[in-house]
Coordinates of C-alpha atoms and ligand atoms in Angstrom, one line a residue:
X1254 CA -1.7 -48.0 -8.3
X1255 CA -1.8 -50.0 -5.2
X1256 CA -3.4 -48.1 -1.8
X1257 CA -0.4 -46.5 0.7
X1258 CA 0.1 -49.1 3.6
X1259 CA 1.9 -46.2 6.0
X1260 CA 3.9 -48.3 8.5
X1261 CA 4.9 -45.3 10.5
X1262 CA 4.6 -41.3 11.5
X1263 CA 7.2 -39.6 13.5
X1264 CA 7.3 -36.1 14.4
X1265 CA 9.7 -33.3 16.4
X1266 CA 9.9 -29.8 16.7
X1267 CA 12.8 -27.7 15.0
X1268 CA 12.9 -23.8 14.3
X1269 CA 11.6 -21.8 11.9
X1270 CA 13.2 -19.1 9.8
X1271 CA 12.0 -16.2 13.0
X1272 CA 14.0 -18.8 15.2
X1273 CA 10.4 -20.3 16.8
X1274 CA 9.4 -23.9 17.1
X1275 CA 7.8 -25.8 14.2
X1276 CA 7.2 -29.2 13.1
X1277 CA 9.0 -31.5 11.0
X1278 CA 7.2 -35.1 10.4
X1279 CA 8.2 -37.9 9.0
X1280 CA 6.3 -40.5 7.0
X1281 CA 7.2 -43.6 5.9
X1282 CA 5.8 -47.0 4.1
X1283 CA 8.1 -50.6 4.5
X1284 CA 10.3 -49.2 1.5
X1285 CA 9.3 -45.2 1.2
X1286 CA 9.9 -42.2 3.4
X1287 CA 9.3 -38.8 3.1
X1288 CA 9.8 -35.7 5.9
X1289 CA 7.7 -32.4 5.6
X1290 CA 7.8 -29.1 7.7
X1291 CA 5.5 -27.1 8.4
X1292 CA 5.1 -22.8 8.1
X1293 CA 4.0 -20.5 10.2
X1294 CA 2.0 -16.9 9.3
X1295 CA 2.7 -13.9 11.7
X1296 CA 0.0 -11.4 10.0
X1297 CA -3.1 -14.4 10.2
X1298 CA -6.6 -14.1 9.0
X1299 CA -8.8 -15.1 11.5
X1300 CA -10.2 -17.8 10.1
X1301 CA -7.0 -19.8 9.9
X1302 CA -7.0 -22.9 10.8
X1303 CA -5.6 -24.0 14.6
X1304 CA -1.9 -23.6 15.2
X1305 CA -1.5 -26.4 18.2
X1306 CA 1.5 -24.6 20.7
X1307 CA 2.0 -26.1 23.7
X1308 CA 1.3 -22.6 25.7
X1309 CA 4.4 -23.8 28.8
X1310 CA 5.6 -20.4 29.5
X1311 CA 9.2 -22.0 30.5
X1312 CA 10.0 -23.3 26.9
X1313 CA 9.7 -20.6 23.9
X1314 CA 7.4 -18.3 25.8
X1315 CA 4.7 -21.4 25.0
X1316 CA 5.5 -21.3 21.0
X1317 CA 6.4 -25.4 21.7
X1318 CA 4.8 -27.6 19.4
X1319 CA 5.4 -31.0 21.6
X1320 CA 1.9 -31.3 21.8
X1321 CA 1.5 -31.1 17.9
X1322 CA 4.6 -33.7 17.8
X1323 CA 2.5 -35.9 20.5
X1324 CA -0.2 -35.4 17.9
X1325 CA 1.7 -36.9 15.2
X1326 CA 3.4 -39.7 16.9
X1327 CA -0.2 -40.8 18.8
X1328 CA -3.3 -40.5 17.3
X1329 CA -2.4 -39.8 13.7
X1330 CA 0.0 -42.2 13.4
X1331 CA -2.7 -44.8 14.6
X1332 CA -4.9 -43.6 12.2
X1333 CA -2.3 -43.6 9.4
X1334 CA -1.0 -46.7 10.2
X1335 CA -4.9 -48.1 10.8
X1336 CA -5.9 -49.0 6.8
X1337 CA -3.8 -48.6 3.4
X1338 CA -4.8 -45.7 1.7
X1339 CA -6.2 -45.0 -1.9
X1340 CA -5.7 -42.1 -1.7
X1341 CA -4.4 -38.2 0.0
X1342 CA -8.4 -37.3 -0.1
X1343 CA -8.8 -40.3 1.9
X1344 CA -6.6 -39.9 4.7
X1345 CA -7.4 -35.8 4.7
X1346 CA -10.7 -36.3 5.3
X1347 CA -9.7 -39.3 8.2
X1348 CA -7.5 -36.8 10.1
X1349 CA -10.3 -34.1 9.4
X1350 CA -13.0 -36.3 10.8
X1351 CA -10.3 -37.6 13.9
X1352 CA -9.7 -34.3 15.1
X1353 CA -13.8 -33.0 15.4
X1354 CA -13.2 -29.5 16.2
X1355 CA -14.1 -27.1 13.8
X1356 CA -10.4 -25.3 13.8
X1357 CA -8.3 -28.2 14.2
X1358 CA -7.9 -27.2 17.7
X1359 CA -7.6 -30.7 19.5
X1360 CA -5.1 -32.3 17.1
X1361 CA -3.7 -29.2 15.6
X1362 CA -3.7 -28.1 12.2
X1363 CA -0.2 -27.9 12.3
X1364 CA 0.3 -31.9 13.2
X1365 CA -2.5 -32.5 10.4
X1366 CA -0.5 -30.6 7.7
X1367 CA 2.6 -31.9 8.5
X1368 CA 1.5 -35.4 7.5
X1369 CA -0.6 -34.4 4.8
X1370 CA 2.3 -32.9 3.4
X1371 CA 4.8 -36.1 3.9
X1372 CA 2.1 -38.5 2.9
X1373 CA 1.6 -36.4 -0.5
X1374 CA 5.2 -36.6 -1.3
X1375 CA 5.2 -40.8 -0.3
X1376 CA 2.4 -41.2 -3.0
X1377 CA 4.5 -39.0 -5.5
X1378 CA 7.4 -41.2 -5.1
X1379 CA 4.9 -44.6 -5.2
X1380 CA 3.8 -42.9 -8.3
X1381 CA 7.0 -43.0 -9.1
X1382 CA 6.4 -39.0 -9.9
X1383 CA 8.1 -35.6 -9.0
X1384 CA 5.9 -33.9 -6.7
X1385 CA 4.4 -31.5 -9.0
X1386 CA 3.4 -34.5 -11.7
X1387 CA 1.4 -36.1 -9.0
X1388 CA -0.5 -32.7 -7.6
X1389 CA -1.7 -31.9 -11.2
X1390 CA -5.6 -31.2 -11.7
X1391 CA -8.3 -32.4 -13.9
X1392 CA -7.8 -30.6 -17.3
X1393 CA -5.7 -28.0 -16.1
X1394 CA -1.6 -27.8 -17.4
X1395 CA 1.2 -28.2 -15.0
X1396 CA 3.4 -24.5 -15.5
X1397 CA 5.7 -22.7 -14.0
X1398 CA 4.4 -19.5 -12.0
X1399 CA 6.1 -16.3 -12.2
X1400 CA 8.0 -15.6 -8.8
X1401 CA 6.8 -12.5 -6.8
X1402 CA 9.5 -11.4 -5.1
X1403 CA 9.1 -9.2 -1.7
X1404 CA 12.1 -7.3 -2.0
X1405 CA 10.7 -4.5 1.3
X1406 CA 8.7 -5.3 4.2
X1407 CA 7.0 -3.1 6.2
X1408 CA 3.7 -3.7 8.3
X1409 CA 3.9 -6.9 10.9
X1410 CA 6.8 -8.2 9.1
X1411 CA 9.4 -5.4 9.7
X1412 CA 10.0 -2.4 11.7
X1413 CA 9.6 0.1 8.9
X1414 CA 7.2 2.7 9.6
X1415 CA 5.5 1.6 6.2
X1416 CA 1.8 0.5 6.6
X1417 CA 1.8 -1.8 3.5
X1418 CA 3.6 -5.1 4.3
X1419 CA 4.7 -6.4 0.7
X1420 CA 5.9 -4.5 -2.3
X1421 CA 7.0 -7.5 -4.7
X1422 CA 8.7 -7.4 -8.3
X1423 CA 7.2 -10.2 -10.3
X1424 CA 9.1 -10.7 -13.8
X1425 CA 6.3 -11.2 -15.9
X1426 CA 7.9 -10.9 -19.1
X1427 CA 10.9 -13.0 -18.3
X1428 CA 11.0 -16.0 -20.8
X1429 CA 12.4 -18.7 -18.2
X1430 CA 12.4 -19.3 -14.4
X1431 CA 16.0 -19.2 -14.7
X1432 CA 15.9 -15.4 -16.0
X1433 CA 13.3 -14.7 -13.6
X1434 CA 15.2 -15.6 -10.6
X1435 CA 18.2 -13.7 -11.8
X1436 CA 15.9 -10.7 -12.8
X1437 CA 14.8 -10.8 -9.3
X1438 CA 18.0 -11.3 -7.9
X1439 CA 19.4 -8.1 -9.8
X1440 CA 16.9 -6.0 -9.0
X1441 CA 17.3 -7.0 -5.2
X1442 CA 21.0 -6.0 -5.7
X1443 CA 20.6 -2.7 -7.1
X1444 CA 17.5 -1.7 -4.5
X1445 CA 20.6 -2.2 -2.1
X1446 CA 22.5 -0.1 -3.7
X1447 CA 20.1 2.4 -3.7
X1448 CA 18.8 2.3 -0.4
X1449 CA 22.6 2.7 1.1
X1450 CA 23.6 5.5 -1.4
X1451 CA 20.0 7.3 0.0
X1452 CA 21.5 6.8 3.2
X1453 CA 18.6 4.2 4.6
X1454 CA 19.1 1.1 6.6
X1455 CA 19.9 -2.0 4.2
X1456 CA 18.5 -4.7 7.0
X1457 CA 16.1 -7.2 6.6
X1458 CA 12.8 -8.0 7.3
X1459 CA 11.2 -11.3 8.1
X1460 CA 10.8 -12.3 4.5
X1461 CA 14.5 -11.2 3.3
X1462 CA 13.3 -7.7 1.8
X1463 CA 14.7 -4.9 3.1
X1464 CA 13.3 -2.6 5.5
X1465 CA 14.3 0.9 5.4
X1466 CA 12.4 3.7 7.7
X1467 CA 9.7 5.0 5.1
X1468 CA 6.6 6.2 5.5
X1469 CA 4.5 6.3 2.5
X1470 CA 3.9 3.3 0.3
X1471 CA 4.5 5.5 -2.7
X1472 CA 8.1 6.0 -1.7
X1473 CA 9.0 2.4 -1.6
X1474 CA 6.9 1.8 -4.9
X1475 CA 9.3 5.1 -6.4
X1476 CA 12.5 3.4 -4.8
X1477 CA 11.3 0.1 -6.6
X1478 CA 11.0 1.5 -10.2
X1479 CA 13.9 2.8 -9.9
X1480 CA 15.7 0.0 -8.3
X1481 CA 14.3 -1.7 -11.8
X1482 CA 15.2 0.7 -14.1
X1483 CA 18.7 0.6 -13.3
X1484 CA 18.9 -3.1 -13.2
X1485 CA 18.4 -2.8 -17.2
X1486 CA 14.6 -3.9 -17.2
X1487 CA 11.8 -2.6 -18.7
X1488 CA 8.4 -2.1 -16.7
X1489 CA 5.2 -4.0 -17.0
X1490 CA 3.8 -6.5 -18.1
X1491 CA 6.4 -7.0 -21.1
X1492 CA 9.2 -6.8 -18.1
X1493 CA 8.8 -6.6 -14.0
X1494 CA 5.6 -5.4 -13.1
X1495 CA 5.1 -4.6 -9.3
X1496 CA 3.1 -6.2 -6.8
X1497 CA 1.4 -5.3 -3.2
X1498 CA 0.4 -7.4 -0.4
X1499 CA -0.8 -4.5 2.1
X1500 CA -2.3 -6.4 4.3
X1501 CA -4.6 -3.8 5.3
X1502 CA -6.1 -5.4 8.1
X1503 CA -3.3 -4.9 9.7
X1504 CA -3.5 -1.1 9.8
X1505 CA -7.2 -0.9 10.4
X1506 CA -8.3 1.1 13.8
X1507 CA -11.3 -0.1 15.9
X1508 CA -13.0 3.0 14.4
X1509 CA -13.1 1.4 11.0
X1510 CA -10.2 3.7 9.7
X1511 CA -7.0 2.4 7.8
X1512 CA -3.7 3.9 9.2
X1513 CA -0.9 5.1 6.5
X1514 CA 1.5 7.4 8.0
X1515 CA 0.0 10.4 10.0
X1516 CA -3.7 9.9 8.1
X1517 CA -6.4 8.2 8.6
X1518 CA -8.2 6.6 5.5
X1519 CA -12.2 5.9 5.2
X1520 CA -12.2 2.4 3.2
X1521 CA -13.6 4.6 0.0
X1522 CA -10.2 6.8 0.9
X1523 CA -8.1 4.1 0.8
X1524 CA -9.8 2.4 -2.8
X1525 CA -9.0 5.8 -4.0
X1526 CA -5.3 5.7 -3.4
X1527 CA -4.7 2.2 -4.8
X1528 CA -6.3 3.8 -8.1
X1529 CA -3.4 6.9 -7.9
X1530 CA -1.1 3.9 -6.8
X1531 CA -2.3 2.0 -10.0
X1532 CA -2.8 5.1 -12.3
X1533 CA 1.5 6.4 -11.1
X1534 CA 3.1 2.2 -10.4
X1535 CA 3.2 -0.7 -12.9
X1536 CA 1.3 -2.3 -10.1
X1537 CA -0.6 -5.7 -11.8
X1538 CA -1.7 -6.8 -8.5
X1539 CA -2.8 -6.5 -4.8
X1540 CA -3.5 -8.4 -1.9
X1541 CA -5.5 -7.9 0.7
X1542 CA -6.1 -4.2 -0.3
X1543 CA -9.1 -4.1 2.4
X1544 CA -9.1 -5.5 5.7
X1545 CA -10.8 -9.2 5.9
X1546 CA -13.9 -8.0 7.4
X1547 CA -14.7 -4.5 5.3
X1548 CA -16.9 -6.6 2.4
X1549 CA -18.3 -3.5 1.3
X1550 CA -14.9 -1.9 1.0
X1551 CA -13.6 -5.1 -0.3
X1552 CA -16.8 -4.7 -3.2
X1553 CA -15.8 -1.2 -3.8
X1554 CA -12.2 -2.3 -4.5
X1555 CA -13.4 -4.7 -7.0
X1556 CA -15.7 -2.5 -8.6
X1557 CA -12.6 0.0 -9.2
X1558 CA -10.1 -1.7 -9.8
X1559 CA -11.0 -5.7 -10.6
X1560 CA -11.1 -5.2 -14.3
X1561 CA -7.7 -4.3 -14.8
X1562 CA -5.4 -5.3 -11.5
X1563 CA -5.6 -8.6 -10.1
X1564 CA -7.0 -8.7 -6.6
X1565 CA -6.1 -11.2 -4.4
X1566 CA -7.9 -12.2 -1.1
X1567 CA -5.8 -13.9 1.4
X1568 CA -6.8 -12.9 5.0
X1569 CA -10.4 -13.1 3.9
X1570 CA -10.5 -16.0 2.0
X1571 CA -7.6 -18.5 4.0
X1572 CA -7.6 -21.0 1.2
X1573 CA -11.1 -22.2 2.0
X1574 CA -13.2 -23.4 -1.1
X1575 CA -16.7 -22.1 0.8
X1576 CA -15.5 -18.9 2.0
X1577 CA -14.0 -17.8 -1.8
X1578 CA -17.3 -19.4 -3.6
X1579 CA -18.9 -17.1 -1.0
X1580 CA -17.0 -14.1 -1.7
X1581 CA -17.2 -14.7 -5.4
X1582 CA -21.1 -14.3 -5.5
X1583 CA -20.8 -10.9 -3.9
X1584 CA -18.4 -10.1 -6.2
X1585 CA -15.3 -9.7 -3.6
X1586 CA -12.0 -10.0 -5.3
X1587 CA -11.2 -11.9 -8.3
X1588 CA -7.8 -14.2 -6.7
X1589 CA -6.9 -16.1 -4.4
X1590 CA -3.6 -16.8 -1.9
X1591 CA -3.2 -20.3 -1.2
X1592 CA -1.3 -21.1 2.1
X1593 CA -1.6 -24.7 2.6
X1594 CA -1.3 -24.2 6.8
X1595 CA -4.5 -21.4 6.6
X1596 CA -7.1 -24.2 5.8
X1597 CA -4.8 -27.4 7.3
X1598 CA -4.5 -30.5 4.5
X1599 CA -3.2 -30.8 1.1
X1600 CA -6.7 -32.0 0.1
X1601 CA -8.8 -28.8 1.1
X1602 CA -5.3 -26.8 -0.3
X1603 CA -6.4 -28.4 -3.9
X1604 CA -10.5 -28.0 -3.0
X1605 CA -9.5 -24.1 -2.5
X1606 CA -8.1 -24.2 -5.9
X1607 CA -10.7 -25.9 -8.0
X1608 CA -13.3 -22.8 -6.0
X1609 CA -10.9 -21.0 -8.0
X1610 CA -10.8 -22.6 -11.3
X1611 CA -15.3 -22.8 -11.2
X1612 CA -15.4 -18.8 -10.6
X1613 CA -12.9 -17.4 -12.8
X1614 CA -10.0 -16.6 -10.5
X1615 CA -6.5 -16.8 -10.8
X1616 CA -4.8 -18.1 -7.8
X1617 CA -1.2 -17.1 -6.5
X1618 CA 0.4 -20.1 -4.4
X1619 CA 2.4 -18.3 -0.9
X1620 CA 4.7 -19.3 1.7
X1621 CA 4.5 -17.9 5.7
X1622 CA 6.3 -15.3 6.9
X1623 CA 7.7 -18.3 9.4
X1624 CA 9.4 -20.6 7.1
X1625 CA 11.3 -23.4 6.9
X1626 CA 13.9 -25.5 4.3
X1627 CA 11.0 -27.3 2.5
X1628 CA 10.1 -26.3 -0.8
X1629 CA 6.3 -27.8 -0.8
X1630 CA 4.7 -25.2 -2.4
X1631 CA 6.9 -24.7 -5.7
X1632 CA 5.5 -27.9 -6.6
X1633 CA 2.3 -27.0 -5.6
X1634 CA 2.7 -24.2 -7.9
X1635 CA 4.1 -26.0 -10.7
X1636 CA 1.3 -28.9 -10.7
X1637 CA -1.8 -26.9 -9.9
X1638 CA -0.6 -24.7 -12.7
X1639 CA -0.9 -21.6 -9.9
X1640 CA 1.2 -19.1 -12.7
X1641 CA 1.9 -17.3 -10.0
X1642 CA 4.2 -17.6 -6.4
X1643 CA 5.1 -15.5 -3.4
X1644 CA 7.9 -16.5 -1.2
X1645 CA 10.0 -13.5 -0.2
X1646 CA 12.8 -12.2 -1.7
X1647 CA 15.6 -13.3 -3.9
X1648 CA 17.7 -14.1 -0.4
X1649 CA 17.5 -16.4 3.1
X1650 CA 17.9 -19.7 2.6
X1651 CA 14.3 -20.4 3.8
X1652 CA 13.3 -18.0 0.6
X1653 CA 15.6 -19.3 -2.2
X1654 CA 14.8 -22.8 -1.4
X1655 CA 11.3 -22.7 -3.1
X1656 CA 13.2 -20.5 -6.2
X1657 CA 15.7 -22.7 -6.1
X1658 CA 13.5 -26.1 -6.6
X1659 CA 11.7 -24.0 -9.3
X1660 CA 14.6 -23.5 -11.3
X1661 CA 15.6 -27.4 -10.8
X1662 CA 12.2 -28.5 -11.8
X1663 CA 12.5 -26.2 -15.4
X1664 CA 15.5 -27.4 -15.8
X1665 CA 14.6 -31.0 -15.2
X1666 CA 11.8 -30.6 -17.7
X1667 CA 12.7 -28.0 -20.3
X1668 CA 8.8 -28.6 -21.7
X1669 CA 7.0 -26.7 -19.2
X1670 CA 5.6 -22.9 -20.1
X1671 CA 6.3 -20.4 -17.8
X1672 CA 3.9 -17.2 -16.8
X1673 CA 1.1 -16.5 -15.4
X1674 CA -1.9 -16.9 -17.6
X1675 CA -2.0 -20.2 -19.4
X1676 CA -1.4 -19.6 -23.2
X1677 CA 0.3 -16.5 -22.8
X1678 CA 4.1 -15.6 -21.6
X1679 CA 2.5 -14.1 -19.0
Ligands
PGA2422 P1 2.1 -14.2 7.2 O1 1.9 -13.1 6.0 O2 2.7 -15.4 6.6 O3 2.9 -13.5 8.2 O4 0.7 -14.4 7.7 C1 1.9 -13.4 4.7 C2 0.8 -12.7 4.0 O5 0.0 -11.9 4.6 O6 0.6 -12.9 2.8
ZN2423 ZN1 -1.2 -11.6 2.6

């Protein structure tokens, strides 16, 4: 394949799905061009890499990303436009290098992304490749990942009163994407129904899940199983299982103490009620059940529960290859998130999920709470053969866009598998 000559890089801001500023860039070659946007996360780990915003109090209360644009359009586009390009790695690692700050806080990761992203899909369509074809690993099968579907928010993403931030359906016993989306799609329908007839509010959170006044995480788990049950589905892992991104650092005091309702939890507290959660919920998996910097709480977690209930680190591990192998010889979690935007290029995106792949963990691929039209990261799912996706509910058009492309690529190529573990439905 001959190297990438990139003749030009444009950038500009537009809004994402909570109506702030984000970036859209452009990327083109003398015949190809391809336009990317970039996410934005409102419960962050703080490890993330650098959102650039241009801090001008008289535009968006300083959420501007012209400086991020001017990114784009001045150095990067230099640098892109500099030497043709063998490959993403390549140009990753020059942007990487160009920027010298540890966070991507000269350049912005968001500017660096943004390319990365539009590059990726101009080598996909030099490849003459879908998306997903030209992300594929090394020895690992391109699949389609069972959708996780946040059908109520609560913690940072809605004004609930519920501590947890995600409870998800994921249909891991659906045979297709297609019946997936629609089993998703039902049981969003019926969970309306529910909440109205109970008398609770049916708007939205940031994500497109409902967000009715609760205050125990049990109660929204007991409104979901029901929500499922009367949809016509069975519960499990031979149906829709349940899935919980808590979040918890998000509900963690300065004493150390983790917030749910009126109480306050000691982290060995709070491992305890995930196992009633786990023992009374077909819940298959959780997400940051401990805050990012409780380890030992974190270990304890894993102890209990990692045998049997996937446990995913996001806030502590921000798709960064060194900080999971780290976390995976003290025996912290055993799966991964992976948000392009926390660690900043395509390239480290794919690094994150090889750390993966070499210690055992399963890896679930995620949108921001801040999203936008661009449906990236179904094929990232697809090709890295994740098994697994997050991005909100069944509804929004910044939500159904990734389900949507998922359905389009299944349908486009009938031979794919879909669930979560390869060589299983699921
Ligand atoms: P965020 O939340 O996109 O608001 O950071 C998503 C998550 O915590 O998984
Ligand atoms: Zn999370």
């Amino acid at each position: 394949m001959p190297a990438l000559e990139i003749v030009d890089l444009d950038a500009r801001e537009i809004l994402d799905s909570r109506g702030r500023p984000t970036l859209r860039v452009t990327a083109a070659t003398g015949t190809l061009r391809a336009a990317a946007s970039v996410p934005s996360g409102a419960s962050t780990g703080r490890n993330e890499a650098h959102e650039l915003r241009d801090d001008d109090p008289d535009r968006y209360d300083g959420a501007g990303v012209r400086l991020a644009a001017a990114s784009v359009t001045g150095e990067l586009r230099d640098l892109a436009r500099s030497q043709p390009w063998s490959s993403l790695a390549d140009l990753d690692r020059a942007m990487v290098d160009l920027d010298a700050t540890v966070g991507r806080y000269r350049l912005g990761a968001n500017a660096i992304l943004g390319v990365s992203m539009a590059v990726s899909r101009l080598f996909a369509q030099q490849e003459k490749q879908p998306l997903w074809a030209s992300l594929r690993l090394p020895g690992r099968a391109a699949r389609l990942p069972v959708p996780h579907f946040n059908v109520l928010n609560g913690g940072a993403h809605a004004d609930t009163g519920l501590a947890f931030q995600e409870f998800m359906v994921a249909p891991l016993g659906a045979p297709s994407t297609v019946e997936a989306v629609r089993a998703g799609a039902d049981v969003y329908r019926h969970l309306r129904k529910l909440l109205a007839e109970g008398g609770h509010s049916v708007g939205l959170g940031d994500e497109g899940g409902f967000a009715p006044r609760l205050a125990q995480p049990e109660e929204a788990l007991t409104l979901l199983v029901q929500a499922i049950k009367n949809a016509g589905y069975p519960l499990g892992d031979d149906g829709i299982a349940l899935a919980l991104d808590p979040a918890a650092s998000q509900f963690r005091g300065e004493d150390g103490s983790y917030r749910i309702g009126d109480a306050r939890l000691s982290s060995a507290e709070l491992v305890e009620r995930y196992c009633e959660i786990v023992r009374g919920f077909p819940v298959w998996s959780i997400e940051d059940g401990m805050a990012e910097d409780d380890d030992a709480g974190w270990r304890e977690l894993t102890d209990r529960l990692g045998e049997r209930v996937q446990l995913v680190g996001d806030d502590n591990f921000v798709t960064n290859a060194k900080l999971i192998r780290r976390a995976a010889a003290r025996g912290i979690a055993n799966a991964a998130l992976v948000k392009p935007n926390q660690v900043g290029t395509v390239t480290e995106t794919l690094d994150a999920i090889q750390a993966c792949r070499d210690h055992g963990y399963t890896w679930m691929v995620s949108h921001r709470s801040g999203e936008t039209g661009d449906d990236f990261i179904a094929d990232l799912a697809v090709g890295t053969g994740a098994g697994q996706i997050k991005a909100g509910a069944p509804a929004r058009g910044e939500r159904v866009a990734k389900y949507n492309r998922l359905m389009d690529i299944e349908t486009g190529h009938p031979g794919l598998p879909y669930g979560a573990r390869p060589g299983s439905t699921r």
